[in-house]
Amino acid sequence: MGEIVKMPQLGETVTEGTILRWLVSVGDVVKEDDPILEISTDKVDTEVPSPFAGEVTALLVEEGETVEVGVSLMELGGDGNSTSEKPKEEAEVVKENMSEKIPEVKIETTETSTQFTNNRDQKLSPIVRKLAKENNINLSQVSGTGKDNRITRKDIEKILDSGEVVKPQEKEVKNEISEPINSEEPKKATSGNIPRLRKRIAENMILSKQTSAHVMTSVEVDFENIATLRNKVKSEFKQKEGFSLTFLPFISVATTNALREYPVVNSSFDLENNVHEYHDFINLGIAVDLNREGLLVGTIKDSDSFNLRGLARKITEVSKQLRGKEYGLEDVTGSTFTISNNGSFNSFITSPIINQPNVAILSTESIKKKPVVIESADGSDSIAIRNTGVLSLTWDHRVFDGSTALLFLNSIKDQLENHTWSEDLN
Amino acid sequence: MRKLNIRWLGSLPYSEALILQKGLKESVSKEYNPYDYLLLLEHNNVITIGRTGDPKNILLDSEQLEKKGIEFFETDRGGDVTFHGKGQLIGYPIIRLEDPKKVIPFVRSLETTIIETLKSFNIDSFSKEDDTGVWTSEGKIASIGIKVSKWTTYHGFSLNIFDNLDGFNLINPCGNEDEKIAAVQTFNKEVSFDDVVKKVNEIFPVVYGYQDTDVQMSQFTPTQLKKQKTHEIDEMVDRGVFQKNKNIIPITIKGLLPDEPQRPEWMKVKANLGKDYRDLKNLISEKKLNTVCEEASCPNIYECWSMGTATFMIMGDTCTRACGFCDVNTGKPCDLDDLEPLRVAESVQTMGLTHAVVTSVNRDDLSDGGSNFFAETITEIKRVNPETSVEVLIPDFKGDKSSIDNIIRANPEVLNHNLETVPRLQREIRTAASYGRSLSLLQYAKDSAFLGKTKTGLIVGMGEEFDEVIAVLEDLSQINVDIVTIGQYLRPTAKHRPIHRYVEKEEFSKYKSIGESLGIPHIESGPLVRSSYHAKDSFASV
């Protein structure tokens, strides 16, 4: 099914624009926000970004053509890695983005200056008001030829050309500072103003809170052994792999092993349909921050088939793909358990929201040096400086209980603290 | 409501300004970016034509233009042909409109801004219903050409200030043969360039409704400050006839110039002339190499050399520029030594460096600014030490793209170009450089095929304010610089610029935390930080 891109309105009074050039041709696959054509109005060249992703199936106007606001410009097919799931929602967006409703909305917007107070109730463009005022034309005597009998600029000009009124020689100087573009009052948030990604995130978050019985449990982990190893191999690793070795791959490997040990944590739970599904594969989801423009969970298929180095590579690859918006639907769906790395933003403890239909989500918190009491073999205590960090697990109390959550967390903790990781790097 | 950052950049060539605009546009267009920008500047002689323009409106051919020293650009804005030159204020608003319906109102507000600015100088002007721009009784005074991409504006307006803009005779402005050109000084000779800039700074945010505005101004050149001169003595002052003799060495008391603060305890370093230090010193002199550690009297030399790292300075020890803060000699530089790249590469090998840092003096005497020699050094280091990452600290090459391309092609892992200071102090401190040019260079690297990280450095304590440093960090975050270093200025000799203040450690920490919260991936900030201090770790962290 196709989507239609329409001629946007570049100002309340603007009724048309000239197609300067097409930046895409039929058969091209465009992403959301890719520039698709340039319109020329006045002394402004405007690139129009694609409101959705898809394959260009038809260009409906020629370069050089001047077309009215709202005219269909281009047809997009539904393919091309569309990031949107519901065509219905897209149709809404078209309507909102393309400002179809504009003629009907109230007029006190940017250009409506207060100096023309008469005829305020009439839906008239500022130019019409201005021309009428300058030429002493009584608007109630003019019959409009525009939509809903609106008086258009042409109607006024016709009267002026007919010589019924005297046209002043020079135009009046614009004296008043027109109302600011960025008006001082807080912006009214309409649904069209929420970016689509944000909207989807919002819906998913609320859905999850309404579905699961969230409980958060956390353990403190001593990362000293891993920190030591990491410092030792850090520069060589970066040199060889082209990216830094972080703590996340270690935690991911330990988590994968723990999921194998406690398969209930790696399951999906559908109370409504009476289905509890244990997955025979482990697909780790890694939450990736899109430079604060949103959050996506990248899926690492069959995470248990990778060793430490492999998983590190995979994590880097997935986050790069997501940030570069070069991903398909399969890269962001199908995870069976999610890790959210809040430590990279210096968190202490986080209580994340479960990524449905998972039943738990792990938050890795910042790893910092702390004084820790160490008990030596002979039973004597000493204080040492150790790299420690918290692991928080939000889990669904509908599916299992605290004992499972803690056994699972402690399995991860035990591996991180006691496993000989150096062998995993080879 | 977003914040408007206004930057008066002084004189900047058209192509460099365009790179900067496009870079900022990409950042500003992002949904959660809190900043809009207004760049104010002056171009050299240049003729530009919009995509809808007719080349017939340029009355000379390209050869004649070149002879007259006029650049020509086909550009992607709306509108026809126009001329920019000295004595004309250029304004580039980079503003996210969000809503298509704001496009035309944005242009109208631009006209209003100019009309109101002129009105404050008692000049009557008007806009036209059927055309875009601003006119006076004497002719057209301002032109407008806008591009909107991702619902974010760039390109902008030009407002004629001086009335000797002969370049307009070479074109039919905006495609109109009969167009007369007017300027601010057509009406009022007393109004100078800086008067107009300051007025635009006031009026633009009011017209567009910004509550939160930050203005950073580069210094004005004497011509920009000059009112219409009536007495010969004014000309003599401008030419520097009465300037003080710069060769007098100022007197210091206990090592301090008048009004200089005492050196605090934290600025003192321990000399460590241990074996590692001496080994490195021997290697450097044996290989006949220069290091910026020695030439610039770096306080960290003992620490770095004892750890076996050093920053090589190639193409001699004599620089063609005389910046007010730098201890490297100024003078006529030596010939290039063809074997120097190899010797640097061998030293990197001997020292076992995994991350090598190379800088150079400015070589404005060479046609390529020394960029080919620089590139060869990078290539040579990589050939001899395939595992070693290379960081280069480069001059601005006077904005020459092909020189910068030479460096980028050699593929260094880190490309460092120092801003040194805030916009206001640029002209005093970096004589031949400019803030806008350096930002444009860092942005250019990001645009091109360069795969490595960009890096820049600031020296504080030279008279800048806290807020000015934050403004610079904001600008750097907008052009996606990866690494920033911030350190305390130390006066090398009594002939150099006095120390204004010693910045406290807490302030350095603030620069780091604020800068990183703006999205700059790594900031090395501390009293003793220099641009290649902890270079290896900084690189490893991004």
PDB file of N, CA and C in Angstrom, chain A residues 94-155:
ATOM      1  N   VAL A  94       0.631  11.920   8.098  1.00  0.00           N
ATOM      2  CA  VAL A  94       0.571  12.686   6.860  1.00  0.00           C
ATOM      3  C   VAL A  94      -0.290  13.901   7.065  1.00  0.00           C
ATOM      4  N   LYS A  95      -1.458  13.609   7.595  1.00  0.00           N
ATOM      5  CA  LYS A  95      -2.419  14.670   7.738  1.00  0.00           C
ATOM      6  C   LYS A  95      -1.854  15.793   8.606  1.00  0.00           C
ATOM      7  N   GLU A  96      -1.240  15.393   9.706  1.00  0.00           N
ATOM      8  CA  GLU A  96      -0.757  16.414  10.625  1.00  0.00           C
ATOM      9  C   GLU A  96       0.458  17.139  10.069  1.00  0.00           C
ATOM     10  N   ASN A  97       1.370  16.357   9.542  1.00  0.00           N
ATOM     11  CA  ASN A  97       2.598  16.971   9.050  1.00  0.00           C
ATOM     12  C   ASN A  97       2.342  17.906   7.886  1.00  0.00           C
ATOM     13  N   MET A  98       1.463  17.503   7.032  1.00  0.00           N
ATOM     14  CA  MET A  98       1.286  18.252   5.806  1.00  0.00           C
ATOM     15  C   MET A  98       0.301  19.402   5.961  1.00  0.00           C
ATOM     16  N   SER A  99      -0.150  19.575   7.188  1.00  0.00           N
ATOM     17  CA  SER A  99      -0.953  20.746   7.509  1.00  0.00           C
ATOM     18  C   SER A  99      -2.208  20.867   6.663  1.00  0.00           C
ATOM     19  N   GLU A 100      -2.847  19.769   6.386  1.00  0.00           N
ATOM     20  CA  GLU A 100      -4.065  19.850   5.588  1.00  0.00           C
ATOM     21  C   GLU A 100      -5.143  20.667   6.269  1.00  0.00           C
ATOM     22  N   LYS A 101      -5.060  20.640   7.594  1.00  0.00           N
ATOM     23  CA  LYS A 101      -6.147  21.261   8.341  1.00  0.00           C
ATOM     24  C   LYS A 101      -6.025  22.773   8.401  1.00  0.00           C
ATOM     25  N   ILE A 102      -4.910  23.266   7.916  1.00  0.00           N
ATOM     26  CA  ILE A 102      -4.598  24.667   8.140  1.00  0.00           C
ATOM     27  C   ILE A 102      -5.707  25.672   7.824  1.00  0.00           C
ATOM     28  N   PRO A 103      -6.354  25.557   6.668  1.00  0.00           N
ATOM     29  CA  PRO A 103      -7.358  26.570   6.360  1.00  0.00           C
ATOM     30  C   PRO A 103      -8.435  26.660   7.433  1.00  0.00           C
ATOM     31  N   GLU A 104      -8.673  25.549   8.141  1.00  0.00           N
ATOM     32  CA  GLU A 104      -9.763  25.568   9.111  1.00  0.00           C
ATOM     33  C   GLU A 104      -9.349  26.133  10.470  1.00  0.00           C
ATOM     34  N   VAL A 105      -8.039  26.091  10.787  1.00  0.00           N
ATOM     35  CA  VAL A 105      -7.659  26.474  12.156  1.00  0.00           C
ATOM     36  C   VAL A 105      -7.739  27.979  12.342  1.00  0.00           C
ATOM     37  N   LYS A 106      -7.719  28.362  13.571  1.00  0.00           N
ATOM     38  CA  LYS A 106      -7.870  29.780  13.878  1.00  0.00           C
ATOM     39  C   LYS A 106      -6.698  30.593  13.358  1.00  0.00           C
ATOM     40  N   ILE A 107      -6.901  31.863  13.217  1.00  0.00           N
ATOM     41  CA  ILE A 107      -5.943  32.653  12.449  1.00  0.00           C
ATOM     42  C   ILE A 107      -4.895  33.356  13.292  1.00  0.00           C
ATOM     43  N   GLU A 108      -5.097  33.462  14.627  1.00  0.00           N
ATOM     44  CA  GLU A 108      -4.101  34.293  15.321  1.00  0.00           C
ATOM     45  C   GLU A 108      -2.769  33.568  15.418  1.00  0.00           C
ATOM     46  N   THR A 109      -2.121  33.475  14.288  1.00  0.00           N
ATOM     47  CA  THR A 109      -0.790  32.888  14.241  1.00  0.00           C
ATOM     48  C   THR A 109       0.191  33.976  13.864  1.00  0.00           C
ATOM     49  N   THR A 110       1.403  33.547  13.641  1.00  0.00           N
ATOM     50  CA  THR A 110       2.542  34.439  13.489  1.00  0.00           C
ATOM     51  C   THR A 110       2.292  35.783  12.817  1.00  0.00           C
ATOM     52  N   GLU A 111       1.687  35.724  11.642  1.00  0.00           N
ATOM     53  CA  GLU A 111       1.686  36.967  10.880  1.00  0.00           C
ATOM     54  C   GLU A 111       0.503  37.877  11.137  1.00  0.00           C
ATOM     55  N   THR A 112      -0.474  37.358  11.865  1.00  0.00           N
ATOM     56  CA  THR A 112      -1.658  38.175  12.067  1.00  0.00           C
ATOM     57  C   THR A 112      -1.334  39.288  13.041  1.00  0.00           C
ATOM     58  N   SER A 113      -1.097  40.438  12.515  1.00  0.00           N
ATOM     59  CA  SER A 113      -0.689  41.537  13.365  1.00  0.00           C
ATOM     60  C   SER A 113      -1.930  42.228  13.921  1.00  0.00           C
ATOM     61  N   THR A 114      -1.760  42.805  15.081  1.00  0.00           N
ATOM     62  CA  THR A 114      -2.912  43.354  15.786  1.00  0.00           C
ATOM     63  C   THR A 114      -3.428  44.647  15.153  1.00  0.00           C
ATOM     64  N   GLN A 115      -2.697  45.208  14.220  1.00  0.00           N
ATOM     65  CA  GLN A 115      -3.134  46.493  13.699  1.00  0.00           C
ATOM     66  C   GLN A 115      -4.393  46.398  12.828  1.00  0.00           C
ATOM     67  N   PHE A 116      -4.679  45.191  12.405  1.00  0.00           N
ATOM     68  CA  PHE A 116      -5.875  45.050  11.567  1.00  0.00           C
ATOM     69  C   PHE A 116      -6.967  44.382  12.377  1.00  0.00           C
ATOM     70  N   THR A 117      -7.627  45.160  13.186  1.00  0.00           N
ATOM     71  CA  THR A 117      -8.558  44.536  14.102  1.00  0.00           C
ATOM     72  C   THR A 117      -9.938  44.324  13.494  1.00  0.00           C
ATOM     73  N   ASN A 118     -10.248  45.096  12.467  1.00  0.00           N
ATOM     74  CA  ASN A 118     -11.570  44.889  11.878  1.00  0.00           C
ATOM     75  C   ASN A 118     -11.587  43.571  11.114  1.00  0.00           C
ATOM     76  N   ASN A 119     -12.730  43.019  10.979  1.00  0.00           N
ATOM     77  CA  ASN A 119     -12.919  41.775  10.237  1.00  0.00           C
ATOM     78  C   ASN A 119     -12.119  40.622  10.815  1.00  0.00           C
ATOM     79  N   ARG A 120     -11.851  40.673  12.064  1.00  0.00           N
ATOM     80  CA  ARG A 120     -11.018  39.615  12.663  1.00  0.00           C
ATOM     81  C   ARG A 120     -11.642  38.246  12.533  1.00  0.00           C
ATOM     82  N   ASP A 121     -12.998  38.234  12.563  1.00  0.00           N
ATOM     83  CA  ASP A 121     -13.663  36.939  12.559  1.00  0.00           C
ATOM     84  C   ASP A 121     -13.548  36.254  11.211  1.00  0.00           C
ATOM     85  N   GLN A 122     -13.390  37.068  10.172  1.00  0.00           N
ATOM     86  CA  GLN A 122     -13.302  36.459   8.855  1.00  0.00           C
ATOM     87  C   GLN A 122     -11.985  35.743   8.676  1.00  0.00           C
ATOM     88  N   LYS A 123     -12.041  34.639   7.950  1.00  0.00           N
ATOM     89  CA  LYS A 123     -10.808  33.910   7.686  1.00  0.00           C
ATOM     90  C   LYS A 123     -10.112  34.552   6.506  1.00  0.00           C
ATOM     91  N   LEU A 124      -9.237  35.478   6.795  1.00  0.00           N
ATOM     92  CA  LEU A 124      -8.558  36.210   5.729  1.00  0.00           C
ATOM     93  C   LEU A 124      -7.058  36.168   5.946  1.00  0.00           C
ATOM     94  N   SER A 125      -6.321  36.168   4.871  1.00  0.00           N
ATOM     95  CA  SER A 125      -4.872  36.171   5.031  1.00  0.00           C
ATOM     96  C   SER A 125      -4.424  37.584   5.360  1.00  0.00           C
ATOM     97  N   PRO A 126      -3.297  37.712   6.055  1.00  0.00           N
ATOM     98  CA  PRO A 126      -2.795  39.035   6.411  1.00  0.00           C
ATOM     99  C   PRO A 126      -2.589  39.925   5.192  1.00  0.00           C
ATOM    100  N   ILE A 127      -2.179  39.332   4.073  1.00  0.00           N
ATOM    101  CA  ILE A 127      -1.957  40.156   2.884  1.00  0.00           C
ATOM    102  C   ILE A 127      -3.264  40.810   2.443  1.00  0.00           C
ATOM    103  N   VAL A 128      -4.313  40.000   2.469  1.00  0.00           N
ATOM    104  CA  VAL A 128      -5.613  40.529   2.064  1.00  0.00           C
ATOM    105  C   VAL A 128      -6.016  41.672   2.996  1.00  0.00           C
ATOM    106  N   ARG A 129      -5.859  41.432   4.299  1.00  0.00           N
ATOM    107  CA  ARG A 129      -6.187  42.483   5.268  1.00  0.00           C
ATOM    108  C   ARG A 129      -5.396  43.748   4.991  1.00  0.00           C
ATOM    109  N   LYS A 130      -4.120  43.549   4.737  1.00  0.00           N
ATOM    110  CA  LYS A 130      -3.232  44.688   4.579  1.00  0.00           C
ATOM    111  C   LYS A 130      -3.602  45.473   3.321  1.00  0.00           C
ATOM    112  N   LEU A 131      -3.757  44.737   2.213  1.00  0.00           N
ATOM    113  CA  LEU A 131      -4.108  45.386   0.948  1.00  0.00           C
ATOM    114  C   LEU A 131      -5.411  46.150   1.109  1.00  0.00           C
ATOM    115  N   ALA A 132      -6.349  45.525   1.790  1.00  0.00           N
ATOM    116  CA  ALA A 132      -7.655  46.145   1.960  1.00  0.00           C
ATOM    117  C   ALA A 132      -7.530  47.420   2.771  1.00  0.00           C
ATOM    118  N   LYS A 133      -6.732  47.345   3.817  1.00  0.00           N
ATOM    119  CA  LYS A 133      -6.596  48.507   4.696  1.00  0.00           C
ATOM    120  C   LYS A 133      -5.900  49.652   3.967  1.00  0.00           C
ATOM    121  N   GLU A 134      -4.819  49.298   3.266  1.00  0.00           N
ATOM    122  CA  GLU A 134      -4.052  50.334   2.571  1.00  0.00           C
ATOM    123  C   GLU A 134      -4.882  51.034   1.499  1.00  0.00           C
ATOM    124  N   ASN A 135      -5.795  50.290   0.915  1.00  0.00           N
ATOM    125  CA  ASN A 135      -6.558  50.846  -0.199  1.00  0.00           C
ATOM    126  C   ASN A 135      -7.994  51.195   0.179  1.00  0.00           C
ATOM    127  N   ASN A 136      -8.235  51.203   1.486  1.00  0.00           N
ATOM    128  CA  ASN A 136      -9.564  51.568   1.982  1.00  0.00           C
ATOM    129  C   ASN A 136     -10.677  50.757   1.330  1.00  0.00           C
ATOM    130  N   ILE A 137     -10.478  49.478   1.247  1.00  0.00           N
ATOM    131  CA  ILE A 137     -11.522  48.633   0.680  1.00  0.00           C
ATOM    132  C   ILE A 137     -12.344  48.048   1.817  1.00  0.00           C
ATOM    133  N   ASN A 138     -13.614  48.178   1.746  1.00  0.00           N
ATOM    134  CA  ASN A 138     -14.494  47.598   2.754  1.00  0.00           C
ATOM    135  C   ASN A 138     -14.696  46.125   2.424  1.00  0.00           C
ATOM    136  N   LEU A 139     -14.154  45.276   3.236  1.00  0.00           N
ATOM    137  CA  LEU A 139     -14.141  43.847   2.913  1.00  0.00           C
ATOM    138  C   LEU A 139     -15.543  43.234   2.889  1.00  0.00           C
ATOM    139  N   SER A 140     -16.442  43.825   3.647  1.00  0.00           N
ATOM    140  CA  SER A 140     -17.786  43.241   3.680  1.00  0.00           C
ATOM    141  C   SER A 140     -18.479  43.413   2.332  1.00  0.00           C
ATOM    142  N   GLN A 141     -17.949  44.301   1.496  1.00  0.00           N
ATOM    143  CA  GLN A 141     -18.546  44.538   0.182  1.00  0.00           C
ATOM    144  C   GLN A 141     -17.920  43.666  -0.905  1.00  0.00           C
ATOM    145  N   VAL A 142     -16.890  42.943  -0.520  1.00  0.00           N
ATOM    146  CA  VAL A 142     -16.192  42.155  -1.528  1.00  0.00           C
ATOM    147  C   VAL A 142     -16.705  40.721  -1.504  1.00  0.00           C
ATOM    148  N   SER A 143     -16.982  40.164  -2.675  1.00  0.00           N
ATOM    149  CA  SER A 143     -17.377  38.749  -2.675  1.00  0.00           C
ATOM    150  C   SER A 143     -16.169  37.892  -3.002  1.00  0.00           C
ATOM    151  N   GLY A 144     -15.938  36.935  -2.138  1.00  0.00           N
ATOM    152  CA  GLY A 144     -14.731  36.105  -2.286  1.00  0.00           C
ATOM    153  C   GLY A 144     -14.920  34.985  -3.291  1.00  0.00           C
ATOM    154  N   THR A 145     -13.845  34.622  -3.952  1.00  0.00           N
ATOM    155  CA  THR A 145     -13.913  33.517  -4.904  1.00  0.00           C
ATOM    156  C   THR A 145     -13.127  32.310  -4.412  1.00  0.00           C
ATOM    157  N   GLY A 146     -12.531  32.434  -3.213  1.00  0.00           N
ATOM    158  CA  GLY A 146     -11.709  31.342  -2.682  1.00  0.00           C
ATOM    159  C   GLY A 146     -12.554  30.243  -2.060  1.00  0.00           C
ATOM    160  N   LYS A 147     -11.891  29.322  -1.413  1.00  0.00           N
ATOM    161  CA  LYS A 147     -12.572  28.214  -0.748  1.00  0.00           C
ATOM    162  C   LYS A 147     -13.535  28.764   0.309  1.00  0.00           C
ATOM    163  N   ASP A 148     -14.724  28.233   0.424  1.00  0.00           N
ATOM    164  CA  ASP A 148     -15.757  28.720   1.339  1.00  0.00           C
ATOM    165  C   ASP A 148     -15.992  30.218   1.162  1.00  0.00           C
ATOM    166  N   ASN A 149     -15.914  30.661  -0.061  1.00  0.00           N
ATOM    167  CA  ASN A 149     -16.119  32.075  -0.387  1.00  0.00           C
ATOM    168  C   ASN A 149     -15.146  33.011   0.321  1.00  0.00           C
ATOM    169  N   ARG A 150     -13.967  32.504   0.626  1.00  0.00           N
ATOM    170  CA  ARG A 150     -12.971  33.385   1.246  1.00  0.00           C
ATOM    171  C   ARG A 150     -12.514  34.428   0.264  1.00  0.00           C
ATOM    172  N   ILE A 151     -12.188  35.618   0.782  1.00  0.00           N
ATOM    173  CA  ILE A 151     -11.657  36.668  -0.088  1.00  0.00           C
ATOM    174  C   ILE A 151     -10.162  36.420  -0.264  1.00  0.00           C
ATOM    175  N   THR A 152      -9.715  36.275  -1.493  1.00  0.00           N
ATOM    176  CA  THR A 152      -8.305  35.996  -1.745  1.00  0.00           C
ATOM    177  C   THR A 152      -7.598  37.264  -2.195  1.00  0.00           C
ATOM    178  N   ARG A 153      -6.315  37.159  -2.300  1.00  0.00           N
ATOM    179  CA  ARG A 153      -5.519  38.292  -2.752  1.00  0.00           C
ATOM    180  C   ARG A 153      -5.944  38.701  -4.164  1.00  0.00           C
ATOM    181  N   LYS A 154      -6.240  37.669  -4.991  1.00  0.00           N
ATOM    182  CA  LYS A 154      -6.651  37.949  -6.375  1.00  0.00           C
ATOM    183  C   LYS A 154      -7.897  38.826  -6.418  1.00  0.00           C
ATOM    184  N   ASP A 155      -8.837  38.536  -5.506  1.00  0.00           N
ATOM    185  CA  ASP A 155     -10.079  39.317  -5.478  1.00  0.00           C
ATOM    186  C   ASP A 155      -9.779  40.788  -5.242  1.00  0.00           C
TER     187      ASP A 155
END
